[in-house]
Tab-separated table of C-alpha atoms in Angstrom:
chain	number	residue	atom	x	y	z
C	1	MET	CA	-52.347	33.820	-21.384
C	2	ARG	CA	-50.891	36.277	-18.741
C	3	VAL	CA	-48.912	33.572	-17.031
C	4	GLU	CA	-47.506	32.535	-20.517
C	5	THR	CA	-46.686	36.160	-21.282
C	6	PHE	CA	-45.078	36.675	-17.835
C	7	ARG	CA	-42.922	33.402	-18.445
C	8	GLN	CA	-41.872	34.796	-22.020
C	9	ASP	CA	-40.948	38.076	-20.488
C	10	GLU	CA	-39.069	36.444	-17.789
C	11	ALA	CA	-37.171	34.217	-20.101
C	12	LEU	CA	-36.487	37.147	-22.448
C	13	LEU	CA	-34.956	39.175	-19.371
C	14	GLN	CA	-32.829	36.253	-18.528
C	15	VAL	CA	-31.526	35.855	-21.953
C	16	ARG	CA	-30.663	39.620	-21.967
C	17	ALA	CA	-29.131	39.423	-18.691
C	18	LEU	CA	-26.844	36.492	-19.795
C	19	ARG	CA	-26.007	38.322	-23.037
C	20	GLN	CA	-25.074	41.437	-20.949
C	21	THR	CA	-23.012	39.344	-18.487
C	22	GLU	CA	-21.207	37.721	-21.536
C	23	VAL	CA	-20.505	41.012	-23.216
C	24	LEU	CA	-19.199	42.420	-19.932
C	25	LEU	CA	-16.974	39.412	-19.401
C	26	GLN	CA	-15.690	39.744	-23.024
C	27	ALA	CA	-15.079	43.474	-22.631
C	28	GLU	CA	-13.239	42.704	-19.274
C	29	ALA	CA	-11.038	40.151	-20.939
C	30	LEU	CA	-10.154	42.376	-23.807
C	31	LEU	CA	-9.294	45.245	-21.396
C	32	THR	CA	-7.225	42.859	-19.492
C	33	GLU	CA	-5.451	41.792	-22.537
C	34	VAL	CA	-5.051	45.389	-23.684
C	35	LEU	CA	-3.594	46.335	-20.285
C	36	LEU	CA	-0.954	43.431	-20.290
C	37	GLN	CA	-0.006	44.459	-23.967
C	38	VAL	CA	0.499	48.113	-22.770
C	39	LYS	CA	2.604	46.943	-19.753
C	40	ALA	CA	4.681	44.785	-22.037
C	41	LEU	CA	5.308	47.627	-24.354
C	42	LEU	CA	6.139	49.893	-21.552
C	43	THR	CA	8.501	47.448	-20.168
C	44	GLY	CA	10.052	46.937	-23.423
C	45	ALA	CA	10.411	50.603	-23.984
C	46	SER	CA	11.808	51.119	-20.607
C	47	LEU	CA	14.344	48.363	-21.057
C	48	GLN	CA	15.344	49.852	-24.678
C	49	ALA	CA	15.694	53.379	-23.070
C	50	GLU	CA	17.967	51.850	-20.417
C	51	ALA	CA	20.001	49.929	-22.876
C	52	LEU	CA	20.478	53.187	-24.943
C	53	TRP	CA	21.286	55.190	-21.919
C	54	THR	CA	23.868	52.642	-20.936
C	55	ASP	CA	25.418	52.320	-24.386
C	56	GLU	CA	25.543	56.188	-24.531
C	57	LEU	CA	27.241	56.270	-20.992
C	58	ARG	CA	29.693	53.635	-22.092
C	59	ILE	CA	30.541	55.672	-25.201
C	60	GLU	CA	31.025	58.775	-22.870
C	61	VAL	CA	33.414	56.709	-20.600
C	62	LEU	CA	35.408	55.360	-23.588
C	63	HIS	CA	35.723	58.826	-25.023
C	64	ALA	CA	36.949	60.210	-21.613
C	65	GLU	CA	39.384	57.334	-21.398
C	66	ALA	CA	40.679	57.939	-24.794
C	67	LEU	CA	41.242	61.730	-24.075
C	68	GLN	CA	42.986	60.670	-20.808
C	69	THR	CA	45.270	58.243	-22.710
C	70	GLU	CA	46.063	60.983	-25.234
C	71	ALA	CA	46.809	63.601	-22.489
C	72	LEU	CA	48.975	60.933	-20.765
C	73	ARG	CA	50.938	60.374	-23.943
C	74	ALA	CA	51.348	64.027	-24.566
C	75	GLU	CA	52.561	64.464	-21.049
C	76	ALA	CA	55.164	61.637	-21.607
C	77	LEU	CA	56.282	63.155	-24.795
C	78	LEU	CA	56.881	66.493	-23.190
C	79	ARG	CA	58.810	64.853	-20.226
C	80	ALA	CA	60.951	62.972	-22.776
C	81	GLU	CA	61.661	66.217	-24.677
C	82	VAL	CA	62.418	68.175	-21.542
C	83	SER	CA	64.788	65.412	-20.287
C	84	LEU	CA	66.632	65.222	-23.570
C	85	ARG	CA	67.397	68.989	-23.548
C	86	PRO	CA	70.952	70.004	-22.750
């Protein structure tokens, strides 16, 4: 009887250990998947932020170039007016 009970207890412990191992492996797999998803989201967010910053910088440069062009035109008009004066 005792040997049989011992074997049953041992088998039960082995089953529990296998279940715990399986649960731990599943948890590890889920955490790895979540970590990869977070990394992908962070990379995507970083790329979006970089693209927005680049677009904003491009707009600033275009605005500065437009102001410079406008200033050059105004300067050219003033020079033309001055050269036409008697």
